[in-house]
PDB file of C-alpha atoms in Angstrom:
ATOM      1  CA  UNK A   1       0.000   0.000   0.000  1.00 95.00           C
ATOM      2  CA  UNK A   2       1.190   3.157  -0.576  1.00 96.00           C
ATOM      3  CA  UNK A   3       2.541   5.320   2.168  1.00 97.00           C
ATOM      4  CA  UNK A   4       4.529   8.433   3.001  1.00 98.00           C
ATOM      5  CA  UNK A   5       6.300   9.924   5.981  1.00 98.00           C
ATOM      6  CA  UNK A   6       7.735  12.831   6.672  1.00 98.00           C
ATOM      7  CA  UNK A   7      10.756  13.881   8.883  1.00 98.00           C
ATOM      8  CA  UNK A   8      12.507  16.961  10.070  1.00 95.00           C
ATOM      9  CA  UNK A   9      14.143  18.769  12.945  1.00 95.00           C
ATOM     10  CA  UNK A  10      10.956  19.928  14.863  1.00 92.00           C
ATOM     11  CA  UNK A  11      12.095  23.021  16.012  1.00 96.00           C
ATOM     12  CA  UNK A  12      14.977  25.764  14.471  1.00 97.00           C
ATOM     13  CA  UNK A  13      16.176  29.174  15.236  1.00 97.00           C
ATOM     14  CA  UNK A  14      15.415  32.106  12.928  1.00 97.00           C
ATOM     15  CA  UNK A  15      17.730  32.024   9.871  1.00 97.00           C
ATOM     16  CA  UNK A  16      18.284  28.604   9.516  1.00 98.00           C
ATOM     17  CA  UNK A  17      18.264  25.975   7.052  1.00 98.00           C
ATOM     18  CA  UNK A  18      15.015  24.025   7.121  1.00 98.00           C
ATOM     19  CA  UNK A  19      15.532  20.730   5.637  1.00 98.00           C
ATOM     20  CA  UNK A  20      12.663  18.089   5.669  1.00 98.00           C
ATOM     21  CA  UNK A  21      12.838  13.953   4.404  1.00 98.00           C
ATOM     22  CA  UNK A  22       9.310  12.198   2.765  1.00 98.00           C
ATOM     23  CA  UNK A  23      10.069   8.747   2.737  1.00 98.00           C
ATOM     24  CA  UNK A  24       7.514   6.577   1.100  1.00 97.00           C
ATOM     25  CA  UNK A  25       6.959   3.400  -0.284  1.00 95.00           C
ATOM     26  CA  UNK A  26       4.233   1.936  -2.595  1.00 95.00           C
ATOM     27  CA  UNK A  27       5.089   3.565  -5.542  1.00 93.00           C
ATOM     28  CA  UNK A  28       8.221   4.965  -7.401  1.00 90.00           C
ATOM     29  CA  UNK A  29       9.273   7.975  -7.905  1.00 92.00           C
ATOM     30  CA  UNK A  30      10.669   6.903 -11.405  1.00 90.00           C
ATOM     31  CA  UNK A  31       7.399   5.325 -12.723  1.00 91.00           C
ATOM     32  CA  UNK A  32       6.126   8.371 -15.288  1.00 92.00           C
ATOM     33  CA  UNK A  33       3.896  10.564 -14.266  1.00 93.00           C
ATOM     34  CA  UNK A  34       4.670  10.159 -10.750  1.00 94.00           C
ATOM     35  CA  UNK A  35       5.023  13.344  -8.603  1.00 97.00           C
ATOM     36  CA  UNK A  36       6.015  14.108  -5.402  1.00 98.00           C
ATOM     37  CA  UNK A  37       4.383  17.747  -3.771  1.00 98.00           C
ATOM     38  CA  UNK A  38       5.175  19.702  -0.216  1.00 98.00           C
ATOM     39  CA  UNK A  39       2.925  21.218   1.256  1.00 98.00           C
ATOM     40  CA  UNK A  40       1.816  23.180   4.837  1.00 98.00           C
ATOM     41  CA  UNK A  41      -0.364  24.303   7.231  1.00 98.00           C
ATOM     42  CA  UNK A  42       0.432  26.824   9.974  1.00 98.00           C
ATOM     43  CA  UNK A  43      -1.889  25.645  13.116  1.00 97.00           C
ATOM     44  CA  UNK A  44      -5.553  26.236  12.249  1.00 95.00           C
ATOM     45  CA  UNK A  45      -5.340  27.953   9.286  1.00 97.00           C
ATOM     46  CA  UNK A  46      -5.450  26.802   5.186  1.00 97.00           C
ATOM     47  CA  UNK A  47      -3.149  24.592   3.061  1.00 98.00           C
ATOM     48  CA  UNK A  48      -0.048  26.062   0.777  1.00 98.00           C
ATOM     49  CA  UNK A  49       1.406  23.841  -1.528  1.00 98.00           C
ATOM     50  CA  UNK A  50       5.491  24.771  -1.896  1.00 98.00           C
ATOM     51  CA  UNK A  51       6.404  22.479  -4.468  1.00 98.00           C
ATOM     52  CA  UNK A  52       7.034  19.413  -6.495  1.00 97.00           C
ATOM     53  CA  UNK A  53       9.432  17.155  -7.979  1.00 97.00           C
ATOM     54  CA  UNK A  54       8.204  14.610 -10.794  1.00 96.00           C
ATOM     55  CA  UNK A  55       9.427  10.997 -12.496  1.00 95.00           C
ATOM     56  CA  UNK A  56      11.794  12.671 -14.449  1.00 93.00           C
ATOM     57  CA  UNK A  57      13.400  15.256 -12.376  1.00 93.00           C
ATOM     58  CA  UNK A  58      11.441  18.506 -13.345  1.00 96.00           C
ATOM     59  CA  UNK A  59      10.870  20.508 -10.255  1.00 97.00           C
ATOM     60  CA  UNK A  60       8.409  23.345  -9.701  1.00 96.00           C
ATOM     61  CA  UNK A  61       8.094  26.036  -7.100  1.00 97.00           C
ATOM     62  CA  UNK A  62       5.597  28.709  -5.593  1.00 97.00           C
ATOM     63  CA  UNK A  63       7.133  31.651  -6.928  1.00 97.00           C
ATOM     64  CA  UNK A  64       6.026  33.163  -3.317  1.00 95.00           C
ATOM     65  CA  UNK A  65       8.808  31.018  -1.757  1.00 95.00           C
ATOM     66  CA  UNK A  66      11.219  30.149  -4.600  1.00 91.00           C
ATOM     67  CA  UNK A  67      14.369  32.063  -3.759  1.00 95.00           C
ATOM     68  CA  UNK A  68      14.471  29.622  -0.712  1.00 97.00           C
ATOM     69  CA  UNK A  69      13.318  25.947  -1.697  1.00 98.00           C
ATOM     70  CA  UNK A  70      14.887  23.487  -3.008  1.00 98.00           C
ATOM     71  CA  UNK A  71      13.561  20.236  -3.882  1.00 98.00           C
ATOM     72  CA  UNK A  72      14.878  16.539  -5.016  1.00 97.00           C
ATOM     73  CA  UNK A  73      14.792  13.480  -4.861  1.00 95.00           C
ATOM     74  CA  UNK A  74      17.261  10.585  -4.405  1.00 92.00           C
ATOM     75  CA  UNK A  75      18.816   8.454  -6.465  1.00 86.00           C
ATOM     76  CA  UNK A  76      16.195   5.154  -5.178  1.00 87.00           C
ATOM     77  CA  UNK A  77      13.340   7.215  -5.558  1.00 86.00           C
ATOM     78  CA  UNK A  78      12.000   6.480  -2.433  1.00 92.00           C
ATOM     79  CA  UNK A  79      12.985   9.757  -0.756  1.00 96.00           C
ATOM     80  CA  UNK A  80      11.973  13.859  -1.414  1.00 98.00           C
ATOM     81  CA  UNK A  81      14.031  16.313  -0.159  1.00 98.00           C
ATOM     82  CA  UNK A  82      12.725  19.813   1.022  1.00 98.00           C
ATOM     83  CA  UNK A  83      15.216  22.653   1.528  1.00 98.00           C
ATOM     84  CA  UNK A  84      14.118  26.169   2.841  1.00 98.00           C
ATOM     85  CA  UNK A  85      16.465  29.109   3.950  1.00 98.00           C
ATOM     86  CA  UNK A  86      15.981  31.503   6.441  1.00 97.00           C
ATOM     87  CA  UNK A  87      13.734  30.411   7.868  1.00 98.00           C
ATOM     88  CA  UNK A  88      11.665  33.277  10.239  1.00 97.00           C
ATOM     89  CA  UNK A  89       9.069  32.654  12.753  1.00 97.00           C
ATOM     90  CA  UNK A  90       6.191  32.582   9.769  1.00 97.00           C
ATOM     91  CA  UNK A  91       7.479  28.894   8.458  1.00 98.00           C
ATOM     92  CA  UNK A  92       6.356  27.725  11.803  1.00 98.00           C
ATOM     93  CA  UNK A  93       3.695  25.322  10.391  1.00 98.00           C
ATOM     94  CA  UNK A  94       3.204  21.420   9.679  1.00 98.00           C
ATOM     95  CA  UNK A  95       4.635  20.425   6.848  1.00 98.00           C
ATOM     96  CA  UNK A  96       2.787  17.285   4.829  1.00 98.00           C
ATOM     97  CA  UNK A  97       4.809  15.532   1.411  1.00 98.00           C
ATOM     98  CA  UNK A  98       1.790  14.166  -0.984  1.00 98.00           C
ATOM     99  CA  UNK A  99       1.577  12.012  -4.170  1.00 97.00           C
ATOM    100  CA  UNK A 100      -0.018  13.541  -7.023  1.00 92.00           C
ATOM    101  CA  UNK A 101       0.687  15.227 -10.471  1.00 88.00           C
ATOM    102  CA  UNK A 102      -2.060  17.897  -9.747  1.00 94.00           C
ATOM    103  CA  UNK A 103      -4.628  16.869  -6.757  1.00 97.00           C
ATOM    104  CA  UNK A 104      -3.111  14.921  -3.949  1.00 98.00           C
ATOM    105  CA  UNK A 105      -4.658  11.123  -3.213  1.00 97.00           C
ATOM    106  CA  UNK A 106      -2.211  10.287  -0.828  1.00 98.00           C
ATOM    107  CA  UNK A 107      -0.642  11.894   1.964  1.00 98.00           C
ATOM    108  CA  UNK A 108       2.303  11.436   4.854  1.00 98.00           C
ATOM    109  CA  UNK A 109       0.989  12.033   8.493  1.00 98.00           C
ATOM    110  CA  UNK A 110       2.566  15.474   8.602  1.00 98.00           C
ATOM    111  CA  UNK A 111       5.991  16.989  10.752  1.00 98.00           C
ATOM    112  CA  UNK A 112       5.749  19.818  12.783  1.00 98.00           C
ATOM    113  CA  UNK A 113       8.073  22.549  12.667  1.00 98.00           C
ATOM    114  CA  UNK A 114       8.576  25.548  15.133  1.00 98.00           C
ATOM    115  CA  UNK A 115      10.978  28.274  14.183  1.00 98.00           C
ATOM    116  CA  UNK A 116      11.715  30.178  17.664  1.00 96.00           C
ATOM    117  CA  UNK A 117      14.580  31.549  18.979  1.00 93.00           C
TER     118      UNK A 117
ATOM    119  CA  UNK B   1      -1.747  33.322  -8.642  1.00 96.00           C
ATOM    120  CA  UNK B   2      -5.938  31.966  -8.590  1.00 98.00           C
ATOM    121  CA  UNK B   3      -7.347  32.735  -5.450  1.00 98.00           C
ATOM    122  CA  UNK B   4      -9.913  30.138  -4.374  1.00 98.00           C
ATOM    123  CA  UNK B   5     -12.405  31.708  -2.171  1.00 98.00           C
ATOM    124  CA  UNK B   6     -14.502  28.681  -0.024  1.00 98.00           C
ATOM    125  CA  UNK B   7     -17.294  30.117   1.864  1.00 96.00           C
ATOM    126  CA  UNK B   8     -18.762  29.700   4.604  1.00 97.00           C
ATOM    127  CA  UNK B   9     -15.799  29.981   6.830  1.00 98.00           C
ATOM    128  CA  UNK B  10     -17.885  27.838   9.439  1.00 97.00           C
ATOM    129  CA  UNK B  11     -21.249  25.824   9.455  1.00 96.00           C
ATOM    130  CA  UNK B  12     -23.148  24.339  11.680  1.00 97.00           C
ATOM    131  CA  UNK B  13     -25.647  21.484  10.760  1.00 97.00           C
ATOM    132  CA  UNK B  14     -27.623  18.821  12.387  1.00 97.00           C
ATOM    133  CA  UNK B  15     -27.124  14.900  11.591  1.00 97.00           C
ATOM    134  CA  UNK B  16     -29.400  13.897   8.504  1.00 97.00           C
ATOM    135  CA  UNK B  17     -29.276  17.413   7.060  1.00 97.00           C
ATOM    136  CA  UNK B  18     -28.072  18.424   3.711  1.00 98.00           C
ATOM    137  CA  UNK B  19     -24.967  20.945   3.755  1.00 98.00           C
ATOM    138  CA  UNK B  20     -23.270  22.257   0.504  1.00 98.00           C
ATOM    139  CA  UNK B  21     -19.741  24.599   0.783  1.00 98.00           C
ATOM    140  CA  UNK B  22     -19.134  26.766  -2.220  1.00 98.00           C
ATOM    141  CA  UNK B  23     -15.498  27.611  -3.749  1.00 98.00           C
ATOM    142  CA  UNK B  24     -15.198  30.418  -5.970  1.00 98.00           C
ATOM    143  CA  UNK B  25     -12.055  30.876  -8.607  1.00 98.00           C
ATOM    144  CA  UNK B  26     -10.650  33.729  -9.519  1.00 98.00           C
ATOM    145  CA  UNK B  27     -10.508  33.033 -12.748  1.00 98.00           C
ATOM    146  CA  UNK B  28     -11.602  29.720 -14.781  1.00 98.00           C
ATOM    147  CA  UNK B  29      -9.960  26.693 -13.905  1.00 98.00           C
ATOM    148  CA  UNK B  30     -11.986  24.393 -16.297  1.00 98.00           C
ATOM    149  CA  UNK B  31     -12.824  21.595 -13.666  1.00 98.00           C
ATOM    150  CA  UNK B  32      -9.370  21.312 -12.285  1.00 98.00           C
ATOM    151  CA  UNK B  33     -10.409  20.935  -9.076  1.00 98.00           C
ATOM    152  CA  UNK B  34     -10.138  18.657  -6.047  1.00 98.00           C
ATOM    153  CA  UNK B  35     -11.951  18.687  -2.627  1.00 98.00           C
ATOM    154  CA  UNK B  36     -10.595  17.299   0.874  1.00 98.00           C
ATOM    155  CA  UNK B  37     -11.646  16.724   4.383  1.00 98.00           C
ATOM    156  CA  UNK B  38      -9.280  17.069   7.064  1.00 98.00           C
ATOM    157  CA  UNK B  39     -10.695  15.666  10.382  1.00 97.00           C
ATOM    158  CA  UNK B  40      -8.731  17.494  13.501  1.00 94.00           C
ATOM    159  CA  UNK B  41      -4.725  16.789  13.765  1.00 94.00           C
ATOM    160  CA  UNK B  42      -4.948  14.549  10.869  1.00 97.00           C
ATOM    161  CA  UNK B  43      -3.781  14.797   7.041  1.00 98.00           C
ATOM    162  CA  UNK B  44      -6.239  16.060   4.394  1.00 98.00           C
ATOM    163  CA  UNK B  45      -7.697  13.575   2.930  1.00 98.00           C
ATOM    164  CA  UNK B  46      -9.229  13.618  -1.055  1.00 98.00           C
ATOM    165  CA  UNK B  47     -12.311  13.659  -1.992  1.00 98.00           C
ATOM    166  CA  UNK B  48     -13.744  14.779  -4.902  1.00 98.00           C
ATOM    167  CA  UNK B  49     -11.308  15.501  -7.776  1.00 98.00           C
ATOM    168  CA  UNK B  50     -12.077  16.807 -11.652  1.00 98.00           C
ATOM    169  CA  UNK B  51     -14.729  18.654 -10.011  1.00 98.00           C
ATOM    170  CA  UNK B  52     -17.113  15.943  -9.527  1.00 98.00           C
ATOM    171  CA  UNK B  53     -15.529  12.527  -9.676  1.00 98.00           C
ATOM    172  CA  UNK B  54     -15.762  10.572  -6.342  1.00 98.00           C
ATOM    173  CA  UNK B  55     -12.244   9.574  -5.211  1.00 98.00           C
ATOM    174  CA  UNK B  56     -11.863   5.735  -4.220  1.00 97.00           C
ATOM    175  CA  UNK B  57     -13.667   4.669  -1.307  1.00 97.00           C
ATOM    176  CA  UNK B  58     -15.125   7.817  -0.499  1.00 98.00           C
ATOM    177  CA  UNK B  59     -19.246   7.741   0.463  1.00 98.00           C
ATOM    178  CA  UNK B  60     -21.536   8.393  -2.069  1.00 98.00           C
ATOM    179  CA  UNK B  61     -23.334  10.650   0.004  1.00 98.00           C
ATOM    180  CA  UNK B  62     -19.966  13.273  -0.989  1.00 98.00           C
ATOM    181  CA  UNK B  63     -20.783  14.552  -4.428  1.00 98.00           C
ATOM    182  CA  UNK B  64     -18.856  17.641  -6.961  1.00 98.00           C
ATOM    183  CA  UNK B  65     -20.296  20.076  -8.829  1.00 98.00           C
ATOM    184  CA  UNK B  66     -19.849  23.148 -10.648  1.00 98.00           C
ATOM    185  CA  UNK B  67     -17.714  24.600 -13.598  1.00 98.00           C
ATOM    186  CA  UNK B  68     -16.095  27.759 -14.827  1.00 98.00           C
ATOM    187  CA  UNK B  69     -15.294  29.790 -11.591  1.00 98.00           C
ATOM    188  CA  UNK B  70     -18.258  28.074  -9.055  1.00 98.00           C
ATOM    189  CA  UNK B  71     -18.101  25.121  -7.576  1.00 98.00           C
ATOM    190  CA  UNK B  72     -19.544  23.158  -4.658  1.00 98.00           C
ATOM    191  CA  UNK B  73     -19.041  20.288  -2.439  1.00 98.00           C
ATOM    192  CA  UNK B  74     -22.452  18.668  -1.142  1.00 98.00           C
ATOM    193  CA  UNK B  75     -22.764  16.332   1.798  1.00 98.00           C
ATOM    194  CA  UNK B  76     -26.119  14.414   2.272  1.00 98.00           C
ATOM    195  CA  UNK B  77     -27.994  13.315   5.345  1.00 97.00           C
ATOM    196  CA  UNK B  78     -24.875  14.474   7.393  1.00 98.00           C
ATOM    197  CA  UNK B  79     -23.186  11.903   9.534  1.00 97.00           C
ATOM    198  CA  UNK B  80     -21.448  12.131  12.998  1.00 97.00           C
ATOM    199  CA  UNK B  81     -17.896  11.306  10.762  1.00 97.00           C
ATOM    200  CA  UNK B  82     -18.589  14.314   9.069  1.00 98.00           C
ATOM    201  CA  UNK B  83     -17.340  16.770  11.577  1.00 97.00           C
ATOM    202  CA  UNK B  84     -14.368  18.138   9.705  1.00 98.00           C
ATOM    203  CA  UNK B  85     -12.536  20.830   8.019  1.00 98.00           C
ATOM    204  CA  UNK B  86     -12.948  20.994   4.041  1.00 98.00           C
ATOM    205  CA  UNK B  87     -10.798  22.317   1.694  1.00 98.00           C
ATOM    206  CA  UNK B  88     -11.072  23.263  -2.220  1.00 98.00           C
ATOM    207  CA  UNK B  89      -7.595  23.103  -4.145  1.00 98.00           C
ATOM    208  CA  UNK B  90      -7.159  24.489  -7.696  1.00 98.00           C
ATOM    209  CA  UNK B  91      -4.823  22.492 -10.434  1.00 98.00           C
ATOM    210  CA  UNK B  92      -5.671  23.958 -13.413  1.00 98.00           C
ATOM    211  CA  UNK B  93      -2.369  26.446 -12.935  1.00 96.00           C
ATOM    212  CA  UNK B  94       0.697  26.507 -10.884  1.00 94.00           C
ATOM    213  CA  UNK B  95       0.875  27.558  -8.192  1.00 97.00           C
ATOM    214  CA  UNK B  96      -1.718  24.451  -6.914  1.00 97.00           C
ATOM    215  CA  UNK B  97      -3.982  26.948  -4.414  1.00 98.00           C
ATOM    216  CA  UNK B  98      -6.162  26.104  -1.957  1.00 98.00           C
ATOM    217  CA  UNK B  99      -9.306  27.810  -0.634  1.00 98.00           C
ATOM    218  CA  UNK B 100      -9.402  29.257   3.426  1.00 98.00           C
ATOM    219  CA  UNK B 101     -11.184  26.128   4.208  1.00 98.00           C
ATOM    220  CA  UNK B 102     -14.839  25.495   6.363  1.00 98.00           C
ATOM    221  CA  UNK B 103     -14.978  23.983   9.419  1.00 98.00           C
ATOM    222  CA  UNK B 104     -18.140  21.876   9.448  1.00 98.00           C
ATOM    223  CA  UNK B 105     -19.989  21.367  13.177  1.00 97.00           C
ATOM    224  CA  UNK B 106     -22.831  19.607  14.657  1.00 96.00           C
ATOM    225  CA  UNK B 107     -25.496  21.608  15.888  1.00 94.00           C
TER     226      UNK B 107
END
């Protein structure tokens, strides 16, 4: 069955490097068509996707947050890699990986992150 | 960027009843759209996708509608499992974008 999980430091100071793992299994990341999305939710408020990495190694960003994602995949495709810089107190928010070209049928159980000094 | 603008923010319905949540585009998306519930300190789940197709295994009871800019999730004969947060999300252009969400009660 198909499954995702996400990982990550839980809490960092203010200018940091953010970097988050989705591990998942049931599928592979090098099977066409096959996309890989991050997305987040600060507590009790609405969903913003951040980006994506596909089959073939394409990645796509919000332009909102571009200058400081990166995104990729490893070489098993059975990882996603999320990278964001300086990170501020507004990043505080749970961050979710999700399978899904477009809309998103599967998705990890979520890792909070707290940016506080 | 489309803004996707769900109303109502909140409802409040009894068990049985009928409730409907509206997302508006901000500009046609031509069906490329997906609904999700998101029960409390859990993932979203999928719903409804292409506007109106029922994703696997969800109850029939969930149903899509809509085109253009106007859209609409509708629930019938609410049940107790209901109780949720829903969420539109737009795919027709990147950036994917997701509507402020409702947060659906029992009265």
């Amino acid at each position: 069955q198909v499954t995702l999980k996400e990982s990550g430091p839980g809490m960092l100071q203010p200018s940091k490097t953010l970097s988050l793992t989705c591990s998942f299994s049931g599928f592979s990341l090098s099977t066409s068509g096959m996309v890989v999305s991050w997305i987040r939710q600060p507590s009790g408020k609405s969903l913003e996707w951040l980006a994506a990495i596909d089959w073939d190694g394409d990645k796509y960003y919000n332009p909102s947050l571009k200058s400081r994602l990166t995104v990729s995949k490893d070489t098993s495709n059975t990882q996603v890699f999320l990278k964001i810089t300086s990170v501020d107190i507004a990043d505080t928010a749970t961050y979710y990986c999700a399978r899904g070209p477009r809309y998103f049928d599967y998705w990890g159980q979520g890792v909070m992150v707290t940016v506080s000094s | 960027d489309i803004q996707m603008t769900q109303s109502p923010a909140s409802l409040s319905a009894s068990l049985g009843e009928t409730v409907t949540i509206e997302c508006r585009a901000s500009e046609d998306i031509y069906n490329g759209l997906a609904w999700y519930q998101q029960k409390p300190g859990k993932s979203p789940q999928l719903l409804i996708y292409n506007a109106n197709s029922l994703h696997t295994g969800v109850p029939s009871r969930f149903s899509g509608s809509g085109s253009g800019t106007q859209y609409s999730l509708k629930i019938n004969s609410l049940q107790s499992e209901d109780v949720a947060s829903y969420f539109c999300q737009q795919y027709y252009d990147y950036p994917w974008t997701f509507g402020g969400g409702t947060k659906l009660e029992l009265k």
